[in-house]
Short mmCIF file of C-alpha atoms and ligand atoms in Angstrom, two decimals:
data_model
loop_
_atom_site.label_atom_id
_atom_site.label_comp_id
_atom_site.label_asym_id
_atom_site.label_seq_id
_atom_site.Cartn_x
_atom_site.Cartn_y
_atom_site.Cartn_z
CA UNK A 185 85.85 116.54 114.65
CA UNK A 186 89.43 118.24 115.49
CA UNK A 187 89.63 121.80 114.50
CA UNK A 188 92.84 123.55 114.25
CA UNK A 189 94.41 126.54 112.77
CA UNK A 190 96.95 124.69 110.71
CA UNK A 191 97.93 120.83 110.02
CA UNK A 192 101.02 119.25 109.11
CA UNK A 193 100.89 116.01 106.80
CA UNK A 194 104.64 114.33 107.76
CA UNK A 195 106.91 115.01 110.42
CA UNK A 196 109.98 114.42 108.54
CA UNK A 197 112.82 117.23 108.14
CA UNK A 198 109.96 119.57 106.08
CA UNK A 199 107.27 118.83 108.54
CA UNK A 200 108.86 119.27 111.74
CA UNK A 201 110.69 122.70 110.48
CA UNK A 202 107.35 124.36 109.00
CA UNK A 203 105.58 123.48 112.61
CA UNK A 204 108.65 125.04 114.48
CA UNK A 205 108.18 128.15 112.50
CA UNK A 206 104.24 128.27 112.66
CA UNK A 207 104.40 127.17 116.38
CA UNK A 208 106.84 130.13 116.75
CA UNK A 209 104.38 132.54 115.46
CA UNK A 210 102.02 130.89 117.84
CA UNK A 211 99.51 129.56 115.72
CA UNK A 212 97.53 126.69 116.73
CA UNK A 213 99.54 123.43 115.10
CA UNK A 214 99.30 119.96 114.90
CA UNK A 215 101.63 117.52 113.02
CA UNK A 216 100.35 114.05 112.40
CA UNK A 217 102.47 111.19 110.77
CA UNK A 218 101.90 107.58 110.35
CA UNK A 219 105.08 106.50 112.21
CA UNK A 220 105.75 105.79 115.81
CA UNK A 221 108.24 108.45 115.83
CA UNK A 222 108.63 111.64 114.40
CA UNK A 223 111.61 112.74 112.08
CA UNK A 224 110.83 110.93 108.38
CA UNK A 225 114.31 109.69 106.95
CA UNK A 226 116.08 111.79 109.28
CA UNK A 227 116.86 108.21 111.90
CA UNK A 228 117.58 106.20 109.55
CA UNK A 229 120.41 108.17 108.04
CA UNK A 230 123.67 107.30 110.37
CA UNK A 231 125.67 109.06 107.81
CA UNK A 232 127.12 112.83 108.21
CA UNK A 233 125.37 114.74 105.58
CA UNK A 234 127.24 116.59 102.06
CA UNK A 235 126.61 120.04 101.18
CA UNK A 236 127.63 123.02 102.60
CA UNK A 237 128.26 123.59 106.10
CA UNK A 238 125.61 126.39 106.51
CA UNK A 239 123.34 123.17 105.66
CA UNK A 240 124.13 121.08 108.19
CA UNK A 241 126.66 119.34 106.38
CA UNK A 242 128.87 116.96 108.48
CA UNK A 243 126.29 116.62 111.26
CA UNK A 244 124.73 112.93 110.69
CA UNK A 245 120.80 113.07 109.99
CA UNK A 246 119.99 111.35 113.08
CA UNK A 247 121.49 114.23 114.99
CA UNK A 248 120.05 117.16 112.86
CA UNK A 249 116.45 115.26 113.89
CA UNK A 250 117.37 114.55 117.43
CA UNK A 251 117.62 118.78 117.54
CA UNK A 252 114.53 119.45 115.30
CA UNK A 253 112.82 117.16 117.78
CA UNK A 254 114.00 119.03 120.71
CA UNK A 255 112.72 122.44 119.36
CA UNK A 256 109.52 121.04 118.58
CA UNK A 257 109.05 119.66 122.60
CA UNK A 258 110.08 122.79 123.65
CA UNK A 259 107.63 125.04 121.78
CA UNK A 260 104.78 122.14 122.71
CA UNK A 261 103.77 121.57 119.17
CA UNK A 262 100.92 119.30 119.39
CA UNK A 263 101.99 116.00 117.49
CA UNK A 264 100.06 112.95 116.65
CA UNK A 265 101.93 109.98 115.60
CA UNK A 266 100.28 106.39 114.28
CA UNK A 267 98.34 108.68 112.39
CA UNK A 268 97.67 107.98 108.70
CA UNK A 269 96.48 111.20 106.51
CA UNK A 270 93.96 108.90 103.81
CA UNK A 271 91.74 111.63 102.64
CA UNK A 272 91.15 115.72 101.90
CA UNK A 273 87.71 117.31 101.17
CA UNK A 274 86.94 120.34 100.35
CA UNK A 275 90.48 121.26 100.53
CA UNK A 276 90.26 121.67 104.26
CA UNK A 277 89.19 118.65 106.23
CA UNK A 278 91.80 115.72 106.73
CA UNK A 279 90.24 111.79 107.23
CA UNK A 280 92.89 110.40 109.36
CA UNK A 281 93.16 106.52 110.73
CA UNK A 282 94.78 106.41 114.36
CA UNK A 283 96.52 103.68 115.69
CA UNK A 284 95.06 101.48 112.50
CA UNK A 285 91.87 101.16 114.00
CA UNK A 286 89.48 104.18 114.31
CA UNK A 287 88.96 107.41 112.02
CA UNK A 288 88.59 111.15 112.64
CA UNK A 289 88.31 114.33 110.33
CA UNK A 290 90.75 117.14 111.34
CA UNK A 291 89.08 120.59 110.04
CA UNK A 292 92.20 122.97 109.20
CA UNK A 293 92.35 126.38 107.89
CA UNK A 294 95.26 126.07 106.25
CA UNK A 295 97.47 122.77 105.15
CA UNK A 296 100.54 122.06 104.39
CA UNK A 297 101.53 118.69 102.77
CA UNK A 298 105.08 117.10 103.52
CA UNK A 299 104.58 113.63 103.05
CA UNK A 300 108.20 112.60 101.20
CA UNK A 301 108.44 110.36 98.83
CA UNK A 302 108.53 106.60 97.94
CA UNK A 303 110.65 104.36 96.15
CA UNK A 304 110.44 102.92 92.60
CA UNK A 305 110.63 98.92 92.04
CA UNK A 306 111.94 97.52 89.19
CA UNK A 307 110.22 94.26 87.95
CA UNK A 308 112.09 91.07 87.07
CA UNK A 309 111.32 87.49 87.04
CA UNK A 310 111.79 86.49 90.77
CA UNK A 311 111.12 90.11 92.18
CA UNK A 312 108.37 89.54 93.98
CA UNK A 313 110.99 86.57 96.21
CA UNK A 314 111.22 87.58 100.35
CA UNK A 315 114.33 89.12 100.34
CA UNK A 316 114.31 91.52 97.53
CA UNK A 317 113.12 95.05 98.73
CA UNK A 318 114.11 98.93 98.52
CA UNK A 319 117.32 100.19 99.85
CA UNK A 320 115.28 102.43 101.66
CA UNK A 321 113.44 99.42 103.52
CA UNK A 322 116.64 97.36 104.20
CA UNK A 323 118.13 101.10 105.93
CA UNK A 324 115.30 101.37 107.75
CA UNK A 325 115.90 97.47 109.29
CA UNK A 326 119.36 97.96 110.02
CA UNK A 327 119.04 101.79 111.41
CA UNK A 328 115.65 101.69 113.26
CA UNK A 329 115.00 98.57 113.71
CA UNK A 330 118.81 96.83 114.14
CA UNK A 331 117.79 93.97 112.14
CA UNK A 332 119.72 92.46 109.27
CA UNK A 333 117.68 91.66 106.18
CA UNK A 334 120.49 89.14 104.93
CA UNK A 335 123.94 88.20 104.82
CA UNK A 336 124.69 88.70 101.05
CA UNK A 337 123.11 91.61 99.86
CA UNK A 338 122.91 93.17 95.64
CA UNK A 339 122.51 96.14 95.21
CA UNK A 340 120.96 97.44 92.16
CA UNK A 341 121.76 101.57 91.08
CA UNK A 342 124.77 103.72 92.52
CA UNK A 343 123.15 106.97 93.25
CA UNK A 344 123.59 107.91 96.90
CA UNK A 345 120.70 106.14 98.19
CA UNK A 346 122.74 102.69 96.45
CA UNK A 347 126.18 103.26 97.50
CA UNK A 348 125.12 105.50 101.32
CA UNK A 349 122.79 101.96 101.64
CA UNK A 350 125.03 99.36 100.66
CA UNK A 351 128.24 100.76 102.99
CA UNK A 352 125.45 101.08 105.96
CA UNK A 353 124.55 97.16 105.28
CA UNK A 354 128.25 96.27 105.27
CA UNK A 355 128.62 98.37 108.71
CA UNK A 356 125.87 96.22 110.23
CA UNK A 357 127.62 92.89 109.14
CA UNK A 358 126.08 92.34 105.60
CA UNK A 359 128.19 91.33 102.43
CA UNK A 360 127.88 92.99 99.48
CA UNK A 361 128.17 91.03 96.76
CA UNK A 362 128.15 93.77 93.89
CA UNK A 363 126.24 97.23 93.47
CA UNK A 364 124.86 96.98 89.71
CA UNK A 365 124.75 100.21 87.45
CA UNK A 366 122.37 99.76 84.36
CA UNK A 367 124.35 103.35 83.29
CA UNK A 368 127.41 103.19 81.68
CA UNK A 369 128.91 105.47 84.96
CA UNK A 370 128.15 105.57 88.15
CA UNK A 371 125.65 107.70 89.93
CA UNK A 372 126.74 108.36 93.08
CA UNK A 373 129.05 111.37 94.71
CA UNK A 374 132.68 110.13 94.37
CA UNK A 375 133.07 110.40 98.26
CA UNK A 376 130.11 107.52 98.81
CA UNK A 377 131.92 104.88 95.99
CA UNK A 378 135.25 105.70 96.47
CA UNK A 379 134.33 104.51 99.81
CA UNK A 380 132.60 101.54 99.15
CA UNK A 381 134.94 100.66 95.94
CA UNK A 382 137.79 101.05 98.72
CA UNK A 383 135.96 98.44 101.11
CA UNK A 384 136.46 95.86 98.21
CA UNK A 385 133.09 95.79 96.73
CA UNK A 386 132.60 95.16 92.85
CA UNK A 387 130.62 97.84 90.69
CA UNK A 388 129.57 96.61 87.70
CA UNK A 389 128.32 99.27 84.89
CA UNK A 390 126.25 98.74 82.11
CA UNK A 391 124.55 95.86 84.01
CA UNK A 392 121.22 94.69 85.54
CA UNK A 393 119.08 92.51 86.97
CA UNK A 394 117.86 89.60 84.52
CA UNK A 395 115.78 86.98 87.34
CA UNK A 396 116.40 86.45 90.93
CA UNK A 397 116.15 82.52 92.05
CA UNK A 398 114.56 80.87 94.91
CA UNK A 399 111.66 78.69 96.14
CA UNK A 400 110.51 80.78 99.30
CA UNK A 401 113.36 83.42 99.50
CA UNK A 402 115.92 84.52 97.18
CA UNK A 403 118.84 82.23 96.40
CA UNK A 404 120.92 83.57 93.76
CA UNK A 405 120.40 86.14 91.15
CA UNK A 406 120.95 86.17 87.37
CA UNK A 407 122.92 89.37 86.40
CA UNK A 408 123.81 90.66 82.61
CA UNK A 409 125.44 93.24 80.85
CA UNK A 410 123.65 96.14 78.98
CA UNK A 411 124.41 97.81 75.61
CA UNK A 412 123.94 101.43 74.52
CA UNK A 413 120.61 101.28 74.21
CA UNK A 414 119.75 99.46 77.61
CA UNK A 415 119.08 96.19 75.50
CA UNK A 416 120.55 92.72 77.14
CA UNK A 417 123.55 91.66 75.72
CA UNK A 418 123.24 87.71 75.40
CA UNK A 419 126.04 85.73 76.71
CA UNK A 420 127.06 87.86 79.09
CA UNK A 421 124.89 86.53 81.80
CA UNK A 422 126.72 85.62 84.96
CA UNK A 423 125.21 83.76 88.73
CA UNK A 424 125.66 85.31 91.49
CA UNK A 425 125.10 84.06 94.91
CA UNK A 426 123.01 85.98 97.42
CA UNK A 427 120.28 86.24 99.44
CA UNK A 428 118.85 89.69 99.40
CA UNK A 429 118.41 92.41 96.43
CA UNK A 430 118.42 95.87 97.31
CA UNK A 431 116.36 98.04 94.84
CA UNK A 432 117.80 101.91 94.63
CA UNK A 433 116.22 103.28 91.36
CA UNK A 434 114.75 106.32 92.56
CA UNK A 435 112.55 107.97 94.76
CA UNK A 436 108.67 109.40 93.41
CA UNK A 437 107.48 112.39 95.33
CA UNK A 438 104.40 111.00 97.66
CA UNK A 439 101.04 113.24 96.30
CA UNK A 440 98.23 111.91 96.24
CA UNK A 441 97.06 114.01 99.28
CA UNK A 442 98.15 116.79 96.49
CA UNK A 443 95.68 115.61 93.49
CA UNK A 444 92.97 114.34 96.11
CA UNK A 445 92.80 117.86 97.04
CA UNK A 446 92.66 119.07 93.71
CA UNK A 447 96.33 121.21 93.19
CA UNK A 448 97.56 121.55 89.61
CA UNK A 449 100.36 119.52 88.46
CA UNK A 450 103.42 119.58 85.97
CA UNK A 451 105.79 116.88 85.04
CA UNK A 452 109.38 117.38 85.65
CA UNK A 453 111.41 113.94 85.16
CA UNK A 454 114.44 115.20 86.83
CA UNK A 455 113.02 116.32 90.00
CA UNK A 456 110.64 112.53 90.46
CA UNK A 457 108.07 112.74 87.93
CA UNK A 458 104.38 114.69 88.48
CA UNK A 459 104.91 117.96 91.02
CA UNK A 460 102.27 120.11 92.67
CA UNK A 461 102.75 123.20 90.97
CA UNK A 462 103.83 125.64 93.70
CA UNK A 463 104.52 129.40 94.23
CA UNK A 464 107.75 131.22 96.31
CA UNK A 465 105.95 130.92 99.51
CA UNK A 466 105.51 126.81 98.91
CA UNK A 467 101.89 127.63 98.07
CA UNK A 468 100.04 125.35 95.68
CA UNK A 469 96.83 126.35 92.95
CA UNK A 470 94.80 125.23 96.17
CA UNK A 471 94.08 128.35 98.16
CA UNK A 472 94.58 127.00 101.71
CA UNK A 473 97.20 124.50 100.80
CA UNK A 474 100.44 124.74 100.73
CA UNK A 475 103.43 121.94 100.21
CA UNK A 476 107.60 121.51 101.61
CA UNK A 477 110.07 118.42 100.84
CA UNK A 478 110.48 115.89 99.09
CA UNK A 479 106.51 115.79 97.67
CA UNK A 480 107.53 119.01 95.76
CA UNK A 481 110.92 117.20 93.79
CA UNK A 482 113.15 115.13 95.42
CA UNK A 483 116.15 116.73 96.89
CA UNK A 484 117.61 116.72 100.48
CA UNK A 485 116.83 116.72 103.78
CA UNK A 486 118.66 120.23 103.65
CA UNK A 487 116.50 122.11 100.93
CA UNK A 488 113.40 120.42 102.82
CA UNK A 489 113.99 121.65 105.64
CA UNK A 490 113.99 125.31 104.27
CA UNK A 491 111.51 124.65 101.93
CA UNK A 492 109.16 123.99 105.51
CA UNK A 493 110.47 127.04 107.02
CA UNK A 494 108.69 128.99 103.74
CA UNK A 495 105.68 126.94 104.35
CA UNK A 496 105.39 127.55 108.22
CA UNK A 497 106.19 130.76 108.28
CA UNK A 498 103.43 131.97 104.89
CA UNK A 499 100.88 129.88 106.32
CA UNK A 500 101.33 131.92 109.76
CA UNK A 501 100.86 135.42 107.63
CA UNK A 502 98.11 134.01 105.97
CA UNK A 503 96.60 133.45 109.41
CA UNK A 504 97.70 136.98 110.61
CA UNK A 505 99.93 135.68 112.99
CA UNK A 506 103.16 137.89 110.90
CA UNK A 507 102.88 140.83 108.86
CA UNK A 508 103.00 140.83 105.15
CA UNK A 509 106.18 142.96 105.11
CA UNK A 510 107.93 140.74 107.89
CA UNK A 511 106.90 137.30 105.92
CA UNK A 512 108.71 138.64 102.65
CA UNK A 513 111.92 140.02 104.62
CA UNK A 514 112.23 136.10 105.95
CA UNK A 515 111.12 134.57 102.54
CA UNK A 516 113.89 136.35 100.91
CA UNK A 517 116.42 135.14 102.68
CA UNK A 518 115.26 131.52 103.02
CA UNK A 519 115.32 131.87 99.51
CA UNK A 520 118.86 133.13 99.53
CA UNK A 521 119.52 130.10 101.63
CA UNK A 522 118.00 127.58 98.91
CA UNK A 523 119.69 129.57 95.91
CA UNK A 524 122.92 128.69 97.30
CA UNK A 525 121.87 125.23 97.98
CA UNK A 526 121.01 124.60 94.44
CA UNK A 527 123.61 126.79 93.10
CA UNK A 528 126.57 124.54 94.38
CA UNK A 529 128.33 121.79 92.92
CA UNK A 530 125.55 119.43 94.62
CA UNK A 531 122.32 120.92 93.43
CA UNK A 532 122.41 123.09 89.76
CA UNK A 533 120.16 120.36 88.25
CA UNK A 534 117.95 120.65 90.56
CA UNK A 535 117.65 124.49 90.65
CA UNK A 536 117.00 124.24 87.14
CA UNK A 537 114.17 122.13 87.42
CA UNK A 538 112.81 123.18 90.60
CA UNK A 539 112.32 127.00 87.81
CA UNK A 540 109.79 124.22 85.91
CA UNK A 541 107.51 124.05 89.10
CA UNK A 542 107.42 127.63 90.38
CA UNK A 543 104.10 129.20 89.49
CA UNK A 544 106.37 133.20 89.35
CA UNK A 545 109.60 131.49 87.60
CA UNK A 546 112.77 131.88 88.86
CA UNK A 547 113.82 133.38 92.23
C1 LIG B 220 120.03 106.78 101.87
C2 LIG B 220 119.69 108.27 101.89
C3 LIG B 220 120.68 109.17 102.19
C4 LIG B 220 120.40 110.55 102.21
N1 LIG B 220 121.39 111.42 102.54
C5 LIG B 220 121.15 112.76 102.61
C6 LIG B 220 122.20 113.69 102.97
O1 LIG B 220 123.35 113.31 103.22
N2 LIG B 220 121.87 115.01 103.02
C7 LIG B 220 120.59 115.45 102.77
O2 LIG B 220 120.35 116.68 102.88
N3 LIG B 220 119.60 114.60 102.42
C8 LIG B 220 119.84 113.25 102.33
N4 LIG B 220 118.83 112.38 101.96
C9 LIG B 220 117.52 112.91 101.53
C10 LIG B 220 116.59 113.27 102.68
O3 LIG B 220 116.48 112.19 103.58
C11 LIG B 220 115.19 113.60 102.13
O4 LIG B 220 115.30 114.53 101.08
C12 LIG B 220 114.34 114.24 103.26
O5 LIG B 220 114.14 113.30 104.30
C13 LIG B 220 112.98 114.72 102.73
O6 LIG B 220 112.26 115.27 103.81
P1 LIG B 220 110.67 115.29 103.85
O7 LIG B 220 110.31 115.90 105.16
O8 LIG B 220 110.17 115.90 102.61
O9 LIG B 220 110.23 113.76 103.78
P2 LIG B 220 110.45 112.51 104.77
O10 LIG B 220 111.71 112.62 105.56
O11 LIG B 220 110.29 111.31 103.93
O12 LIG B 220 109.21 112.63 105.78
C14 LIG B 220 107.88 112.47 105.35
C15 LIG B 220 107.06 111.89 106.49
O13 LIG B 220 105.68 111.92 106.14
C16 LIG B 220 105.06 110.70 106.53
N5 LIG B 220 103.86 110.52 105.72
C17 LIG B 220 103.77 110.36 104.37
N6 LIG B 220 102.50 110.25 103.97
C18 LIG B 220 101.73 110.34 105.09
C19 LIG B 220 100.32 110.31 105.33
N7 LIG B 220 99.44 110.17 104.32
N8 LIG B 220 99.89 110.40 106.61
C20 LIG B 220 100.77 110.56 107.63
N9 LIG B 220 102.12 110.61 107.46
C21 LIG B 220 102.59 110.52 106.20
C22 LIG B 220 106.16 109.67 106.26
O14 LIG B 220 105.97 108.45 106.93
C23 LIG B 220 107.40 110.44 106.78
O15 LIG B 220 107.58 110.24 108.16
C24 LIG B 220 119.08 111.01 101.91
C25 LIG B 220 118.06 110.07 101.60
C26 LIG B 220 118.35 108.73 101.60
C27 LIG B 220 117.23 107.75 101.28
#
């Protein structure tokens, strides 16, 4: 058995900034993820980030973890990568699998939980063909792995993920056939379409997905328009021909470490569906557990990233590595930090929600 003071589920953008602040403090960290290399989404995203400049927008994700990844070397935080986080008891001992093929418990005194989120599928006849997957999958190919997943690519919803996704397969040589919107407008920020509209690609609106075809990978797919009430309109069904379908229809907050270990949860739709319920200082009903990222309501890399500073740096009072009165001066102003976040033109819904999940209301 591993003890430590404090472990780290996920080294993505929350991960990696709550162990720079708890390593700071000098308490005894380790970080373990399941990847080969640290940084979550952070190197797949090629892209220079929106928001406001204060959050890192107009540096590309890759760079932002290229520097997190620096810090973290720097201040020797103890990392363990292949490492997969399957079980919690007793709301202090992690069951981790390394390198896929032995076990060991890590015994922590405090926890903190930034494990991200997954995507949602969509189910149609032919879904289950080689060559449909997530967006998130097929950006992961072309970004970390610099393979193409096909030459003519769907793409099915327009949020960010959708439109950031299908201009990143065209970079890497990829057609896009069309980016279908089962809305009546599209999802995305105007700067991502515009971009992709401009780069000749058809959106359609009010349209999905009826089958994909293929014998041992998809050959075509089926496509048809939607009324009001997201009911097929028959007759409007048109062929397409391609060989890969993308699937961006959301992302759902990654927590079962959460309900393993026994947190409270609420359901709030807009921010991914069931949330550990969570206080100012990222703390969760468990009393050495706390949570930061995406696994408390998908937002951004940005708002994780501050969300892990509140985690690291609460979970190093707790431990008596900062004083109480020290711990709320930096709270408050992460929290200043995350207000404007959520207050601008690229996060009020999700302020509003995020109110839903605080255990103290509003901040
Ligand atoms: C296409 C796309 C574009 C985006 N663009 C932007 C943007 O421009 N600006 C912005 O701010 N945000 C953007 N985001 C959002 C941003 O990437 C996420 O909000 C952010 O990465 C969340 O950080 P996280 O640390 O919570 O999770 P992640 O980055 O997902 O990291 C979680 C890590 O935990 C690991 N993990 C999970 N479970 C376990 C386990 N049981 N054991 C071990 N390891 C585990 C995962 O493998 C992963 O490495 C974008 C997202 C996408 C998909």
């Amino acid at each position: 058995m591993i003890v430590t003071e404090l472990a780290i589920v996920g080294a993505g953008p929350a991960g990696l900034s709550a162990s720079i602040e708890a390593r700071r403090a000098r308490v005894d960290v380790l970080l373990i993820d399941e990847n080969a290399r640290p940084g979550g989404q952070l190197f797949k995203q090629i892209h220079k980030f929106f928001g406001s400049r204060a959050h890192k927008a107009g540096i590309r994700g890759i760079n932002i973890g290229t520097e997190l990844l620096r810090e973290s070397e720097e201040l020797g935080i103890h990392i363990w990568l292949k490492g997969e986080v399957c079980g919690i008891e007793n709301g202090h001992n992690l069951w981790v699998v390394r390198d896929r093929n032995r076990s060991e418990i890590v015994k922590a005194k405090k926890i903190i939980l930034a494990t991200g989120a997954t995507e949602n599928a969509v189910t149609f006849p032919g879904w289950d063909l080689p060559g449909v997957m997530g967006a998130g999958a097929a950006q992961t190919m072309i970004n970390v792995n610099r393979v193409l997943p096909g030459r003519k690519v769907i793409m099915l919803g327009s949020g960010n993920v959708g439109v950031i996704v299908a201009y990143q397969l065209m970079q890497a040589g990829a057609e896009v056939v069309a980016v279908l919107e089962a809305a009546p407008v599209l999802g995305g920020y105007g700067v991502h379409t515009a971009k992709v509209s401009r780069a000749g690609v058809p959106f359609y609106v009010s349209h999905t997905i009826k089958r994909a075809f293929g014998t041992n990978h998809v050959e075509a797919v089926e496509i048809v328009e939607l009324d009001n009430s997201f009911k097929q309109i028959l007759g409007t069904e048109q062929i397409l021909d391609a060989d890969t379908v993308c699937l961006a229809t959301g992302l759902t907050p990654l927590t079962e470490l959460a309900w393993l270990a026994g947190c409270k949860f609420n359901f709030v739709p807009a921010l991914g569906g069931h949330l550990p319920i969570h206080d100012d200082k990222m703390h969760t009903t468990q009393p050495d557990i706390f949570i930061a990222g995406d696994i408390s309501g998908i937002e951004e890399a940005s708002t994780a990233m501050e969300e892990g500073r509140l985690a690291g740096i609460n979970a190093a009072q707790e431990l008596g590595y900062i004083s109480e009165d020290e711990a709320k001066i930096r709270t408050d102003a992460i929290w200043d930090s995350l207000n404007s976040l959520r207050s601008g033109y690229f996060g009020q819904k999700r302020r509003d929600s995020k109110d839903l999940i605080l255990q103290n209301g509003k901040r």
